[in-house]
PDB file of C-alpha atoms in Angstrom:
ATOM      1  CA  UNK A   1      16.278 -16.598  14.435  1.00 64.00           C
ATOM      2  CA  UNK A   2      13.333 -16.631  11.981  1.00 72.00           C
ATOM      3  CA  UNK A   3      12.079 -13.705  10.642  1.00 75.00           C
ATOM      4  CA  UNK A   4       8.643 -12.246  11.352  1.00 88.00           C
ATOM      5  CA  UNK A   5       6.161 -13.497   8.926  1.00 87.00           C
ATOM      6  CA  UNK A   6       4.679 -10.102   9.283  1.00 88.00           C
ATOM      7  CA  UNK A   7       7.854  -8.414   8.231  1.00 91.00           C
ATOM      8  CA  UNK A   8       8.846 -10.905   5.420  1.00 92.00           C
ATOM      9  CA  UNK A   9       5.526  -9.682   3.708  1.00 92.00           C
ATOM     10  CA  UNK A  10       5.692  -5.873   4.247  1.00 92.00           C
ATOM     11  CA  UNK A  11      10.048  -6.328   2.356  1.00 93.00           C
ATOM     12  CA  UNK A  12       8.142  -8.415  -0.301  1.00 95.00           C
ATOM     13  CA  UNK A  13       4.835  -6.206  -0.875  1.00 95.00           C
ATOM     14  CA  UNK A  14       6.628  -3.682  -3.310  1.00 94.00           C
ATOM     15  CA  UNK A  15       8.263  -7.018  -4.839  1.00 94.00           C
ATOM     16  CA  UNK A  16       5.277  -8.909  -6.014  1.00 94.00           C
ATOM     17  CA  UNK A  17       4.730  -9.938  -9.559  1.00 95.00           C
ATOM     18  CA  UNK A  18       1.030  -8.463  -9.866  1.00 95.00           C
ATOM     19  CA  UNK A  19       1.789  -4.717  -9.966  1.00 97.00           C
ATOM     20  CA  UNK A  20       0.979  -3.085 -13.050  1.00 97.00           C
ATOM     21  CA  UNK A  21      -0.178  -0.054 -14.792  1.00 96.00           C
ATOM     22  CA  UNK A  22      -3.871  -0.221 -14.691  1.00 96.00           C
ATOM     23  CA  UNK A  23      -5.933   2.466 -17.303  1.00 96.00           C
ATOM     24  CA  UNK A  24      -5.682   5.634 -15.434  1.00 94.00           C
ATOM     25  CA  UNK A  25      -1.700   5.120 -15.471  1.00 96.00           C
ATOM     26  CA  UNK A  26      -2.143   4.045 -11.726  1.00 96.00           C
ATOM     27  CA  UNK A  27       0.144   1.328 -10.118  1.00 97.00           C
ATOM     28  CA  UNK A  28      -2.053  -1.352  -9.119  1.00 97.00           C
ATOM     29  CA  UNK A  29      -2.371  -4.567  -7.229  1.00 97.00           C
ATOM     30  CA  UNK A  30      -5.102  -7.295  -6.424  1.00 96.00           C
ATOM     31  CA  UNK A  31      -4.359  -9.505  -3.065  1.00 94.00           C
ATOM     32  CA  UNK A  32      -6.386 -11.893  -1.155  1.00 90.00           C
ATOM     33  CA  UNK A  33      -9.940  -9.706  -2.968  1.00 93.00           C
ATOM     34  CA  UNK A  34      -7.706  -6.548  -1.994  1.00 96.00           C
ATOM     35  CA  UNK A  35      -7.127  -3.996  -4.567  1.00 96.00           C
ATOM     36  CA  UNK A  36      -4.401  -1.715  -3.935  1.00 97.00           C
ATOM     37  CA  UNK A  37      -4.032   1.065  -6.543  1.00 97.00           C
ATOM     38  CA  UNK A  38      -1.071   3.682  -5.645  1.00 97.00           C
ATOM     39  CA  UNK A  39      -1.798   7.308  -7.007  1.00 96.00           C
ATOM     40  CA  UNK A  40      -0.151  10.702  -6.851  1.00 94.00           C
ATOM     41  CA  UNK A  41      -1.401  14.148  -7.033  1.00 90.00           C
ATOM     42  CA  UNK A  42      -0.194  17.342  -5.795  1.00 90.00           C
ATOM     43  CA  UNK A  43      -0.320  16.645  -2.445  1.00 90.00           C
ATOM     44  CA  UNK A  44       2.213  13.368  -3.049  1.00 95.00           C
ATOM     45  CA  UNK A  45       1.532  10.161  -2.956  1.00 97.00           C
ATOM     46  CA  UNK A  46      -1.380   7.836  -1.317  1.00 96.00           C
ATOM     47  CA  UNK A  47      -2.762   4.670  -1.764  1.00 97.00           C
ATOM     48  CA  UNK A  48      -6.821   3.266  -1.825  1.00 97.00           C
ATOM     49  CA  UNK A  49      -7.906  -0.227  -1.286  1.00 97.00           C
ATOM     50  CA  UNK A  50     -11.005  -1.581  -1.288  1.00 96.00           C
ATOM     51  CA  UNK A  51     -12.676  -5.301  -0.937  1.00 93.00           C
ATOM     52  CA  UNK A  52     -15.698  -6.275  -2.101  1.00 90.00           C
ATOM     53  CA  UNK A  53     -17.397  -6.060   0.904  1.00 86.00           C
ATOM     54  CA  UNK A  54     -15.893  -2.258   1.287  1.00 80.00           C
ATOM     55  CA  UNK A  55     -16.386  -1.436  -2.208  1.00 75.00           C
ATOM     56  CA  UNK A  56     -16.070   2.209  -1.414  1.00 88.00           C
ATOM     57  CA  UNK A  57     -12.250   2.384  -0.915  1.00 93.00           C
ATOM     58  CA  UNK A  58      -9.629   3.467   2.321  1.00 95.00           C
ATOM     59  CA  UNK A  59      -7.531   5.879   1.929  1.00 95.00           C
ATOM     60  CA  UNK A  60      -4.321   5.784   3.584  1.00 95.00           C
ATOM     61  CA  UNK A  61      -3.821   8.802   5.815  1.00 90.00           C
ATOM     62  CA  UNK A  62      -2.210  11.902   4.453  1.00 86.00           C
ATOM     63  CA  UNK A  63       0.097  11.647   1.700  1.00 90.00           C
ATOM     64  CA  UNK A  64       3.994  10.640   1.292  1.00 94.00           C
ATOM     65  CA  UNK A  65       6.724  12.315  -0.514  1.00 94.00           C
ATOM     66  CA  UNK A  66       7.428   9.395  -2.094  1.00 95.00           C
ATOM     67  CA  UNK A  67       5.677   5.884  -4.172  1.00 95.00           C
ATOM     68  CA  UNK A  68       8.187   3.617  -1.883  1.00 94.00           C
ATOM     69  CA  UNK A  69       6.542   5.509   1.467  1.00 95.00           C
ATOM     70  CA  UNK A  70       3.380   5.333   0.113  1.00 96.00           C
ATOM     71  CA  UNK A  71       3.531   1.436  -0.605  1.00 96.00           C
ATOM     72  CA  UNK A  72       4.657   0.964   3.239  1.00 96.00           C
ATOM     73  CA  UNK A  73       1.685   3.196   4.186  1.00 96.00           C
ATOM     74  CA  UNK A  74      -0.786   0.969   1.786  1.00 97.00           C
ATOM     75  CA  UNK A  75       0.789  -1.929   3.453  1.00 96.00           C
ATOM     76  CA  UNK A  76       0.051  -1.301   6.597  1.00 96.00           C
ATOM     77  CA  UNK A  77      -3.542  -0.063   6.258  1.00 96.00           C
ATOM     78  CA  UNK A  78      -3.907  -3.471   4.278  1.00 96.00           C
ATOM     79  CA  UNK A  79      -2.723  -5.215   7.170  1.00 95.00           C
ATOM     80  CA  UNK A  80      -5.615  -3.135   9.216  1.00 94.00           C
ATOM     81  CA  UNK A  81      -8.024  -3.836   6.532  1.00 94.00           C
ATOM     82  CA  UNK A  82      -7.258  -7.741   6.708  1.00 93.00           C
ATOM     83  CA  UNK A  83      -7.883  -8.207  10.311  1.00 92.00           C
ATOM     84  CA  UNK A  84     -11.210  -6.032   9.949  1.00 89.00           C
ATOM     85  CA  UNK A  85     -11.964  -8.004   7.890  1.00 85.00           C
ATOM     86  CA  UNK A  86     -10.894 -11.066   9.803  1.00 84.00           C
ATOM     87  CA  UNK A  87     -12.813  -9.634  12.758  1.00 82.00           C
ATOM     88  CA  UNK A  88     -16.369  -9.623  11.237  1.00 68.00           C
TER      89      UNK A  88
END
């Protein structure tokens, strides 16, 4: 049985080659016009992406104990974002 194209691309997400350190010491990563940059503060860790048509940023909701969690939850509100986006 085939996998879920869906799921095939939230295992790969933390895998891809684009992540890097962007000035503010921030993991970062641009897909499809998306940029995801990962940050942590003392509430944990969170994720913002924005588009250039919603150059103000989404947050994801609440924060995560961990960078791994909050890469899931910055995959999934990309997923959101991307059939907003889709939508319009």
């Amino acid at each position: 049985m085939a996998e879920d194209p869906l799921a095939r691309r939230r295992r790969q997400f933390p895998k891809l080659k684009g992540w890097h350190l962007n000035r503010s010491g921030n993991w970062q990563i641009e897909i499809r016009q998306f940029r995801v940059t990962m940050f942590e503060n003392a509430l944990g860790w969170g994720a913002v992406i924005s588009h250039p048509s919603r150059p103000e940023g989404t947050f994801t909701p609440g924060r995560c104990g961990s960078f791994t969690e909050a890469q899931d939850a910055a995959f999934d509100l990309l997923v959101v974002l991307e059939r907003q986006l889709a939508d319009a």
